[in-house]
CSV table of C-alpha atoms in Angstrom, one decimal:
chain,number,residue,atom,x,y,z
A,27,MET,CA,131.9,112.9,62.8
A,28,GLU,CA,134.1,110.1,64.3
A,29,SER,CA,133.0,106.7,64.8
A,30,ASN,CA,129.5,106.7,66.4
A,31,LYS,CA,130.7,103.6,68.4
A,32,GLN,CA,132.7,106.0,70.8
A,33,ASN,CA,129.4,107.1,72.1
A,34,SER,CA,126.7,105.2,74.0
A,35,ARG,CA,123.4,104.9,72.4
A,36,PRO,CA,121.0,107.8,73.9
A,37,GLU,CA,117.9,107.1,75.9
A,38,LEU,CA,114.8,108.0,73.9
A,39,LEU,CA,112.4,109.9,76.5
A,40,LEU,CA,108.8,110.5,75.4
A,41,PRO,CA,106.1,112.4,77.3
A,42,ALA,CA,103.1,110.7,78.7
A,43,GLY,CA,100.1,112.9,79.7
A,44,ASN,CA,98.0,109.7,80.4
A,45,LEU,CA,97.8,105.9,80.5
A,46,GLU,CA,97.1,105.8,76.8
A,47,ASN,CA,100.2,107.8,75.8
A,48,LEU,CA,102.4,106.1,78.1
A,49,ARG,CA,101.5,102.7,76.4
A,50,THR,CA,101.6,104.1,72.9
A,51,ALA,CA,105.1,105.7,73.8
A,52,ILE,CA,106.6,102.5,74.8
A,53,GLN,CA,105.0,100.4,72.2
A,54,TYR,CA,106.4,102.8,69.5
A,55,GLY,CA,109.9,102.5,71.0
A,56,ALA,CA,110.5,105.0,74.0
A,57,ASP,CA,113.2,104.0,76.5
A,58,ALA,CA,111.6,106.1,79.0
A,59,VAL,CA,108.6,108.3,79.8
A,60,TYR,CA,108.1,111.3,82.0
A,61,LEU,CA,104.7,112.0,83.5
A,62,GLY,CA,103.1,114.4,86.0
A,63,GLY,CA,100.7,113.5,88.8
A,64,LYS,CA,97.7,115.4,89.6
A,65,ARG,CA,99.8,118.1,91.6
A,66,PHE,CA,102.9,119.8,91.8
A,67,GLY,CA,103.9,119.4,87.9
A,68,LEU,CA,104.4,122.1,85.2
A,69,ARG,CA,101.6,120.7,83.1
A,70,ALA,CA,98.6,120.9,85.1
A,71,LYS,CA,96.3,121.1,82.1
A,72,ALA,CA,97.3,117.6,80.9
A,73,ASP,CA,95.1,114.6,82.0
A,74,ASN,CA,98.1,113.6,84.3
A,75,PHE,CA,98.1,110.7,86.8
A,76,THR,CA,96.4,109.6,89.9
A,77,VAL,CA,98.8,107.8,92.2
A,78,SER,CA,97.0,104.4,91.5
A,79,GLU,CA,97.3,105.1,87.5
A,80,MET,CA,101.1,106.1,88.2
A,81,ALA,CA,101.6,102.6,90.0
A,82,GLU,CA,99.9,101.1,86.9
A,83,GLY,CA,101.9,102.9,84.4
A,84,VAL,CA,105.2,102.0,86.2
A,85,ALA,CA,104.1,98.3,86.3
A,86,TYR,CA,103.6,98.5,82.5
A,87,ALA,CA,106.7,100.2,81.6
A,88,HIS,CA,109.0,98.0,83.7
A,89,ALA,CA,107.1,94.8,82.1
A,90,HIS,CA,108.4,96.4,79.1
A,91,GLN,CA,112.0,97.3,80.0
A,92,ALA,CA,111.2,100.8,79.9
A,93,LYS,CA,111.6,103.7,82.7
A,94,VAL,CA,109.4,106.2,84.1
A,95,TYR,CA,110.4,109.7,85.6
A,96,LEU,CA,107.7,111.8,87.6
A,97,THR,CA,108.0,115.7,87.4
A,98,VAL,CA,107.3,117.5,90.7
A,99,ASN,CA,109.2,120.4,88.9
A,100,ILE,CA,106.8,123.6,90.2
A,101,PHE,CA,108.8,126.3,92.1
A,102,ALA,CA,107.2,125.9,95.3
A,103,HIS,CA,105.9,128.5,97.7
A,104,ASN,CA,105.4,127.8,101.3
A,105,ARG,CA,101.8,126.8,101.0
A,106,ASP,CA,102.9,124.2,98.9
A,107,LEU,CA,105.4,122.4,101.4
A,108,GLU,CA,102.6,120.4,103.4
A,109,GLY,CA,101.0,119.1,100.3
A,110,LEU,CA,104.4,118.1,99.0
A,111,ARG,CA,105.0,116.1,102.2
A,112,GLU,CA,101.8,114.4,101.9
A,113,TYR,CA,102.3,113.7,98.2
A,114,PHE,CA,105.8,112.3,98.5
A,115,THR,CA,104.1,110.0,101.4
A,116,GLU,CA,101.7,108.8,98.9
A,117,LEU,CA,104.6,107.7,96.4
A,118,LYS,CA,106.3,105.4,98.8
A,119,GLY,CA,106.1,102.0,97.2
A,120,ILE,CA,105.9,103.0,93.9
A,121,PRO,CA,109.2,102.1,92.0
A,122,LEU,CA,109.6,105.3,90.0
A,123,ASP,CA,113.0,105.3,88.1
A,124,ALA,CA,113.5,109.2,89.0
A,125,LEU,CA,111.8,112.5,90.4
A,126,LEU,CA,112.3,115.5,87.8
A,127,ILE,CA,112.7,118.6,90.2
A,128,SER,CA,113.6,122.2,89.9
A,129,ASP,CA,113.1,123.5,93.3
A,130,PRO,CA,116.1,123.1,95.8
A,131,GLY,CA,113.7,123.0,98.6
A,132,VAL,CA,111.6,120.3,96.9
A,133,PHE,CA,114.9,118.7,96.1
A,134,MET,CA,115.8,118.4,99.8
A,135,LEU,CA,112.3,117.2,100.8
A,136,ALA,CA,112.7,114.5,98.2
A,137,LYS,CA,116.0,113.2,99.4
A,138,GLU,CA,114.8,113.3,102.8
A,139,MET,CA,111.4,111.4,102.1
A,140,LEU,CA,112.1,109.3,99.0
A,141,PRO,CA,116.0,108.4,99.2
A,142,GLU,CA,115.8,105.5,97.1
A,143,ILE,CA,114.4,107.3,94.2
A,144,PRO,CA,117.2,109.0,91.9
A,145,ILE,CA,116.6,112.7,91.2
A,146,HIS,CA,117.0,114.5,87.9
A,147,ILE,CA,117.1,118.5,87.5
A,148,SER,CA,114.6,119.9,85.4
A,149,THR,CA,115.4,122.3,82.7
A,150,GLN,CA,113.5,124.8,84.8
A,151,ALA,CA,116.2,125.0,87.1
A,152,ASN,CA,118.3,127.2,84.5
A,153,ASN,CA,121.3,124.9,83.9
A,154,THR,CA,123.7,126.6,81.5
A,155,ASN,CA,127.2,125.4,82.6
A,156,TYR,CA,129.3,122.7,83.9
A,157,LEU,CA,129.6,124.0,87.5
A,158,THR,CA,126.0,123.6,87.7
A,159,TRP,CA,126.2,119.9,87.0
A,160,GLU,CA,129.0,119.7,89.5
A,161,PHE,CA,126.5,121.7,92.0
A,162,TRP,CA,123.8,119.0,91.8
A,163,LYS,CA,125.9,116.2,91.5
A,164,LYS,CA,127.6,116.8,95.0
A,165,LEU,CA,124.0,117.3,96.4
A,166,GLY,CA,123.1,113.8,94.7
A,167,ALA,CA,121.3,114.5,91.6
A,168,GLU,CA,122.0,111.7,88.9
A,169,ARG,CA,121.1,113.6,85.9
A,170,VAL,CA,120.8,117.5,84.9
A,171,VAL,CA,118.3,118.6,81.8
A,172,ALA,CA,120.3,121.1,79.8
A,173,ALA,CA,118.4,124.6,79.4
A,174,ARG,CA,117.0,125.2,75.9
A,175,GLU,CA,119.3,128.0,75.5
A,176,LEU,CA,122.4,126.1,75.3
A,177,SER,CA,124.2,125.2,72.0
A,178,LEU,CA,125.7,121.7,71.1
A,179,ALA,CA,129.1,123.3,71.6
A,180,GLU,CA,128.2,124.3,75.1
A,181,ILE,CA,126.8,121.0,75.8
A,182,GLY,CA,129.8,119.1,74.4
A,183,ARG,CA,132.1,121.3,76.9
A,184,ILE,CA,129.8,120.2,79.9
A,185,ALA,CA,130.2,116.6,78.9
A,186,GLU,CA,134.1,117.0,78.6
A,187,GLU,CA,134.2,118.4,82.1
A,188,LEU,CA,131.7,115.9,83.7
A,189,ASN,CA,134.0,113.0,81.9
A,190,GLY,CA,131.0,110.4,82.1
A,191,GLU,CA,130.3,111.1,86.0
A,192,MET,CA,126.8,112.6,85.4
A,193,GLU,CA,124.3,112.5,82.5
A,194,ILE,CA,123.0,115.1,80.1
A,195,GLU,CA,119.4,115.2,79.0
A,196,ALA,CA,118.4,117.6,76.3
A,197,PHE,CA,115.3,118.2,74.2
A,198,VAL,CA,115.5,116.9,70.7
A,199,HIS,CA,111.8,117.8,69.8
A,200,GLY,CA,108.8,119.8,70.4
A,201,ALA,CA,107.5,123.3,71.5
A,202,MET,CA,110.0,126.0,72.6
A,203,CYS,CA,109.1,128.2,75.4
A,204,ILE,CA,109.8,131.8,74.9
A,205,SER,CA,110.7,132.6,78.3
A,206,TYR,CA,114.3,131.9,79.6
A,207,SER,CA,114.4,128.2,80.7
A,208,GLY,CA,110.7,128.0,80.7
A,209,ARG,CA,110.4,130.4,83.8
A,210,CYS,CA,107.4,132.5,82.5
A,211,LEU,CA,105.6,135.1,84.3
A,212,LEU,CA,103.5,136.1,81.0
A,213,SER,CA,100.7,133.8,81.9
A,214,ALA,CA,100.2,135.3,85.7
A,215,TYR,CA,100.6,138.8,84.2
A,216,PHE,CA,97.5,138.3,81.8
A,217,THR,CA,95.4,135.7,83.5
A,218,GLY,CA,96.4,135.2,87.1
A,219,ARG,CA,97.6,131.6,86.0
A,220,ASP,CA,101.1,130.9,87.2
A,221,ALA,CA,103.1,129.0,84.6
A,222,ASN,CA,105.8,128.2,87.1
A,223,GLN,CA,103.2,126.5,89.3
A,224,GLY,CA,101.8,124.5,86.3
A,225,ALA,CA,98.8,126.5,85.1
A,226,CYS,CA,100.3,128.0,81.8
A,227,THR,CA,97.9,129.5,79.3
A,228,HIS,CA,100.5,129.7,76.6
A,229,PRO,CA,100.0,133.6,76.0
A,230,CYS,CA,103.0,133.3,73.8
A,231,ARG,CA,100.8,131.4,71.4
A,232,TRP,CA,98.0,134.3,71.3
A,233,LYS,CA,97.4,136.6,68.4
A,234,TYR,CA,99.3,139.9,68.6
A,235,ALA,CA,99.5,143.2,66.3
A,236,LEU,CA,102.1,145.3,65.9
A,237,LYS,CA,101.1,148.8,66.8
A,238,GLU,CA,102.8,152.3,66.6
A,239,LYS,CA,102.1,154.3,69.7
A,240,ALA,CA,102.7,157.9,69.8
A,241,ASP,CA,104.1,159.8,72.9
A,242,GLN,CA,104.5,163.3,73.6
A,243,GLU,CA,106.9,164.9,75.9
A,244,ASP,CA,106.1,168.3,77.2
A,245,HIS,CA,109.2,170.7,78.1
A,246,CYS,CA,108.7,172.6,81.2
A,247,GLN,CA,109.8,176.0,80.0
A,248,GLU,CA,107.7,178.3,78.2
A,249,GLY,CA,108.2,178.3,74.2
A,250,ASP,CA,109.9,175.2,74.0
A,251,ALA,CA,108.6,172.9,71.5
A,252,ILE,CA,106.5,169.8,72.0
A,253,GLU,CA,108.3,166.8,70.7
A,254,SER,CA,106.7,163.7,69.8
A,255,SER,CA,107.9,160.1,69.1
A,256,SER,CA,106.5,156.9,68.2
A,257,GLU,CA,107.6,153.5,69.4
A,258,LEU,CA,106.4,149.9,68.2
A,259,TYR,CA,104.5,147.8,70.7
A,260,LEU,CA,102.7,144.6,70.5
A,261,GLU,CA,98.8,144.7,71.2
A,262,GLU,CA,97.2,141.4,72.0
A,263,GLU,CA,93.9,140.8,70.1
A,264,SER,CA,91.6,140.6,73.1
A,265,ARG,CA,93.2,143.4,74.8
A,266,PRO,CA,92.9,146.5,72.8
A,267,GLY,CA,94.6,149.4,74.1
A,268,GLU,CA,97.1,147.6,76.3
A,269,TYR,CA,100.5,148.1,74.6
A,270,LEU,CA,103.4,145.7,75.2
A,271,PRO,CA,106.8,147.2,74.3
A,272,ILE,CA,109.1,145.0,72.0
A,273,GLU,CA,112.3,144.3,73.6
A,274,GLU,CA,115.1,141.9,72.8
A,275,ASP,CA,118.5,141.0,74.3
A,276,GLU,CA,121.1,138.6,73.4
A,277,ARG,CA,119.1,135.9,74.9
A,278,GLY,CA,116.3,136.5,72.6
A,279,THR,CA,112.9,138.0,72.6
A,280,TYR,CA,110.3,137.1,75.3
A,281,ILE,CA,106.7,137.8,73.8
A,282,LEU,CA,106.6,135.9,70.2
A,283,ASN,CA,105.6,133.0,68.8
A,284,SER,CA,108.6,130.6,68.3
A,285,LYS,CA,108.6,127.5,65.9
A,286,ASP,CA,108.8,124.2,67.4
A,287,LEU,CA,112.4,122.4,67.7
A,288,CYS,CA,113.2,119.4,65.7
A,289,MET,CA,116.6,117.7,65.6
A,290,ILE,CA,115.8,114.6,63.2
A,291,GLU,CA,118.5,115.8,60.9
A,292,HIS,CA,121.1,116.3,63.7
A,293,ILE,CA,121.2,112.8,65.4
A,294,PRO,CA,125.0,112.6,65.0
A,295,GLU,CA,125.7,115.9,66.5
A,296,MET,CA,123.5,115.3,69.4
A,297,VAL,CA,125.3,112.2,70.1
A,298,LYS,CA,128.8,113.5,69.6
A,299,ALA,CA,127.9,116.3,72.2
A,300,GLY,CA,127.5,113.7,74.7
A,301,ILE,CA,123.7,113.8,75.4
A,302,ALA,CA,122.8,110.7,77.4
A,303,SER,CA,118.9,111.3,77.0
A,304,PHE,CA,117.0,112.7,74.0
A,305,LYS,CA,113.9,114.4,75.3
A,306,ILE,CA,110.7,115.1,73.3
A,307,GLU,CA,108.2,117.8,74.7
A,308,GLY,CA,104.3,117.1,74.6
A,309,ARG,CA,102.7,116.0,77.7
A,310,MET,CA,99.5,117.6,76.4
A,311,LYS,CA,99.8,116.3,72.9
A,312,THR,CA,97.7,113.4,71.4
A,313,ALA,CA,98.7,109.7,71.3
A,314,LEU,CA,99.4,110.2,67.6
A,315,TYR,CA,101.9,112.8,68.3
A,316,VAL,CA,103.5,110.5,70.5
A,317,ALA,CA,103.5,107.6,68.2
A,318,VAL,CA,104.8,109.6,65.2
A,319,THR,CA,107.8,111.4,67.6
A,320,ALA,CA,108.6,107.9,69.2
A,321,SER,CA,108.7,105.9,66.0
A,322,VAL,CA,110.6,108.2,64.0
A,323,TYR,CA,113.3,109.2,66.5
A,324,ARG,CA,113.6,105.4,67.3
A,325,ARG,CA,114.1,104.5,63.9
A,326,ALA,CA,116.5,107.3,63.4
A,327,ILE,CA,118.7,106.5,66.4
A,328,ASP,CA,118.7,102.9,65.7
A,329,ASP,CA,119.6,103.4,62.0
A,330,PHE,CA,122.6,105.8,63.0
A,331,PHE,CA,124.2,103.3,65.4
A,332,SER,CA,123.9,100.7,62.8
A,333,SER,CA,125.3,102.7,60.1
A,334,GLU,CA,125.5,106.5,59.5
A,335,GLU,CA,125.3,106.0,55.7
A,336,LEU,CA,121.9,104.3,56.4
A,337,TYR,CA,120.6,107.0,58.6
A,338,ARG,CA,121.7,109.7,56.2
A,339,GLN,CA,120.0,108.1,53.1
A,340,ASN,CA,116.8,107.9,55.3
A,341,ILE,CA,116.7,111.6,56.5
A,342,PRO,CA,114.0,112.7,53.8
A,343,GLU,CA,111.8,109.9,54.8
A,344,TYR,CA,112.1,110.8,58.6
A,345,LYS,CA,111.3,114.4,57.7
A,346,ARG,CA,108.3,113.5,55.8
A,347,GLU,CA,107.0,111.5,58.7
A,348,ILE,CA,107.7,113.9,61.4
A,349,GLY,CA,106.0,116.5,59.5
A,350,LEU,CA,102.7,114.6,60.0
A,351,CYS,CA,103.1,115.7,63.5
A,352,THR,CA,100.8,118.5,64.9
A,353,THR,CA,103.6,121.4,64.8
A,354,ARG,CA,104.0,125.2,64.2
A,355,GLU,CA,106.9,124.9,61.7
A,356,PHE,CA,110.5,123.5,62.8
A,357,SER,CA,113.8,125.2,63.7
A,358,THR,CA,116.8,123.9,65.5
A,359,GLY,CA,116.4,126.2,68.5
A,360,PHE,CA,119.7,127.4,70.3
A,361,TYR,CA,121.8,124.3,69.1
A,362,PHE,CA,123.7,126.0,66.5
A,363,GLY,CA,123.9,129.4,67.8
A,364,HIS,CA,121.6,132.2,68.8
A,365,PRO,CA,118.3,132.0,66.7
A,366,ASP,CA,117.7,134.9,64.3
A,367,GLU,CA,114.3,136.3,63.1
A,368,THR,CA,113.6,133.2,61.4
A,369,GLY,CA,113.2,131.3,64.6
A,370,GLN,CA,109.9,132.8,65.3
A,371,ILE,CA,106.4,132.7,63.5
A,372,TYR,CA,104.9,136.2,62.7
A,373,SER,CA,102.0,135.1,60.4
A,374,GLY,CA,99.7,133.2,62.9
A,375,SER,CA,99.8,130.9,66.1
A,376,THR,CA,97.8,127.9,64.9
A,377,TYR,CA,99.3,124.3,64.3
A,378,ARG,CA,99.7,122.7,61.1
A,379,GLN,CA,98.1,119.1,61.2
A,380,GLY,CA,99.8,116.8,58.6
A,381,ALA,CA,97.5,113.7,60.0
A,382,VAL,CA,94.2,113.2,61.8
A,383,TYR,CA,94.3,110.8,64.4
A,384,LEU,CA,91.2,108.3,64.2
A,385,GLY,CA,91.8,106.0,67.2
A,386,THR,CA,94.0,103.1,68.6
A,387,VAL,CA,93.1,99.5,68.3
A,388,ALA,CA,91.9,98.3,71.7
A,389,GLU,CA,91.5,94.7,70.7
A,390,VAL,CA,91.1,92.6,67.6
A,391,ASP,CA,87.8,90.6,67.7
A,392,PRO,CA,87.5,86.8,66.6
A,393,GLU,CA,86.6,87.9,63.0
A,394,GLY,CA,89.9,89.9,62.8
A,395,ARG,CA,88.2,93.5,62.8
A,396,ALA,CA,89.9,96.1,64.7
A,397,VAL,CA,87.9,97.4,67.9
A,398,ILE,CA,88.6,101.2,68.4
A,399,TYR,CA,87.1,104.0,70.3
A,400,GLN,CA,86.7,106.6,67.5
A,401,LYS,CA,88.5,109.9,67.9
A,402,ASN,CA,87.4,111.5,64.5
A,403,LYS,CA,85.0,110.7,61.6
A,404,PHE,CA,85.9,108.4,58.9
A,405,SER,CA,83.7,106.3,56.7
A,406,VAL,CA,83.2,103.2,54.9
A,407,GLY,CA,85.6,103.2,51.7
A,408,ASP,CA,88.1,105.7,53.3
A,409,GLU,CA,91.9,105.1,52.7
A,410,LEU,CA,93.5,105.3,56.1
A,411,GLN,CA,96.9,104.3,57.7
A,412,ILE,CA,97.8,101.9,60.3
A,413,MET,CA,100.9,102.5,62.2
A,414,PRO,CA,102.8,99.4,62.9
A,415,PHE,CA,105.2,99.6,66.0
A,416,ARG,CA,108.1,99.4,63.9
A,417,GLY,CA,108.6,100.7,60.3
A,418,GLY,CA,106.7,102.9,58.2
A,419,ALA,CA,102.6,103.5,58.1
A,420,VAL,CA,100.7,100.8,56.0
A,421,ALA,CA,97.8,101.9,54.0
A,422,ALA,CA,94.4,100.4,54.8
A,423,LYS,CA,91.0,100.6,53.3
A,424,VAL,CA,87.8,100.8,55.3
A,425,LEU,CA,85.6,97.6,54.3
A,426,SER,CA,82.6,97.8,56.9
A,427,ILE,CA,82.0,99.8,60.3
A,428,ARG,CA,79.8,98.4,63.0
A,429,ASN,CA,78.7,100.6,66.0
A,430,GLU,CA,78.3,99.4,69.6
A,431,ASP,CA,75.0,97.7,68.9
A,432,GLY,CA,76.6,95.6,66.2
A,433,MET,CA,74.8,97.3,63.3
A,434,GLU,CA,76.4,98.1,59.9
A,435,VAL,CA,76.9,102.0,59.6
A,436,ASP,CA,78.3,103.9,56.9
A,437,SER,CA,80.4,106.4,58.8
A,438,ALA,CA,81.7,107.1,62.4
A,439,PRO,CA,80.6,110.7,63.5
A,440,HIS,CA,80.5,110.1,67.1
A,441,PRO,CA,83.6,110.7,69.1
A,442,MET,CA,84.6,108.1,71.6
A,443,GLU,CA,82.0,105.8,70.2
A,444,ARG,CA,83.3,101.9,70.2
A,445,LEU,CA,83.4,100.4,66.8
A,446,SER,CA,84.4,97.5,65.1
A,447,VAL,CA,86.1,98.1,61.8
A,448,ALA,CA,86.9,95.7,59.2
A,449,LEU,CA,90.1,96.8,57.2
A,450,ARG,CA,92.2,95.5,54.6
A,451,CYS,CA,95.8,96.1,54.5
A,452,ARG,CA,97.8,96.2,51.4
A,453,GLU,CA,100.8,94.8,52.8
A,454,GLY,CA,99.1,92.2,54.7
A,455,LEU,CA,99.9,93.4,58.1
A,456,GLU,CA,98.7,91.8,61.1
A,457,ILE,CA,96.8,94.4,63.1
A,458,MET,CA,97.5,94.4,67.0
A,459,PRO,CA,96.2,96.1,69.9
A,460,GLY,CA,97.8,99.6,70.6
A,461,MET,CA,98.3,100.2,67.0
A,462,LEU,CA,97.0,103.8,65.7
A,463,LEU,CA,94.9,104.5,62.9
A,464,ARG,CA,95.2,107.9,61.1
A,465,ARG,CA,94.2,109.6,57.9
A,466,ILE,CA,96.6,111.9,56.0
A,467,SER,CA,95.1,115.6,56.1
């Protein structure tokens, strides 16, 4: 690669499913976060934000020199439009940094009602060529999110054609949807819950079995033989006898369990392609996932812009740390060409969990004890890790635990209990509010 000084430092964009994750993302290095309201976003099952929480989150982000983008990226039906007008009226006065939109009708409504807020075009809008960027630029959009089906070579060509006049955002990490640009009908087919309205049930992660179904063909003329043939089908575990034909074309297969995207080893190629914003997927993930991905990609980007040699020598450490995220194995998606059969997972749909999230430090009491709201069980004597906001995790031993009543206890088995924990950090780390505690699985 040529000198990285020829390229601008990309924005690191993290998901925020709730206020806790918003704060976590920014504390661990995000330049911007994207979030959804209670309506009209594509992650209805995330906690999401009320309008007042949104205002609080934006105030926090701006106080820490970070940006907030709001997703309003459903494919709207007629019945949604009046609600959207009410929603946009409620958003007036909140200084959002952008709206993330996929539907042209919603785009026009946003331009009319919230003209002061920039608009970014969601990956849902199927953005696969430079003329698409030109189209949205003429309508007034400032950024377009690349479809996941684009290669880095294709993105590089788009950047050349744009000549710096419009931004490209692209995913760098997280779950991959098996439907083209995330436009999925499978959830609605199985459950009646429309993924394009934000209610995806993730049927691509369900357990399927490969079945052979025999078909017989009766010929009309007497004396003709009855021919039989067999074809391969998928059968979902809870729907025996319902056969789903296996089909694949040059754009991929649409009912299989894809590996997660991870480009931590390819920061130079992402920068060279002209991508302005590195986006991490995961508005339904935990604060631990947000903290790990934010801290690792923050460090990788900063190392690369400091020295490519430094970046490359630290790749093994990035990989070890990012492997602690909840994941379904990693791939590079479509970035280096069409994925082959190794891009899917055939043995199961469960996540791998490299670390267990124990809690976030809410405050440090006068005795120097960490006050947390416990997420998973741990005990006195356990060896844990604390995640500083910059740098690698630090080992810590649990010396004592006090419950909400101030009584000493041996363990913390009750989720969300308020605990005061005395920790001994091996490297003398100063524990601060917002730092996460974890245990390696």
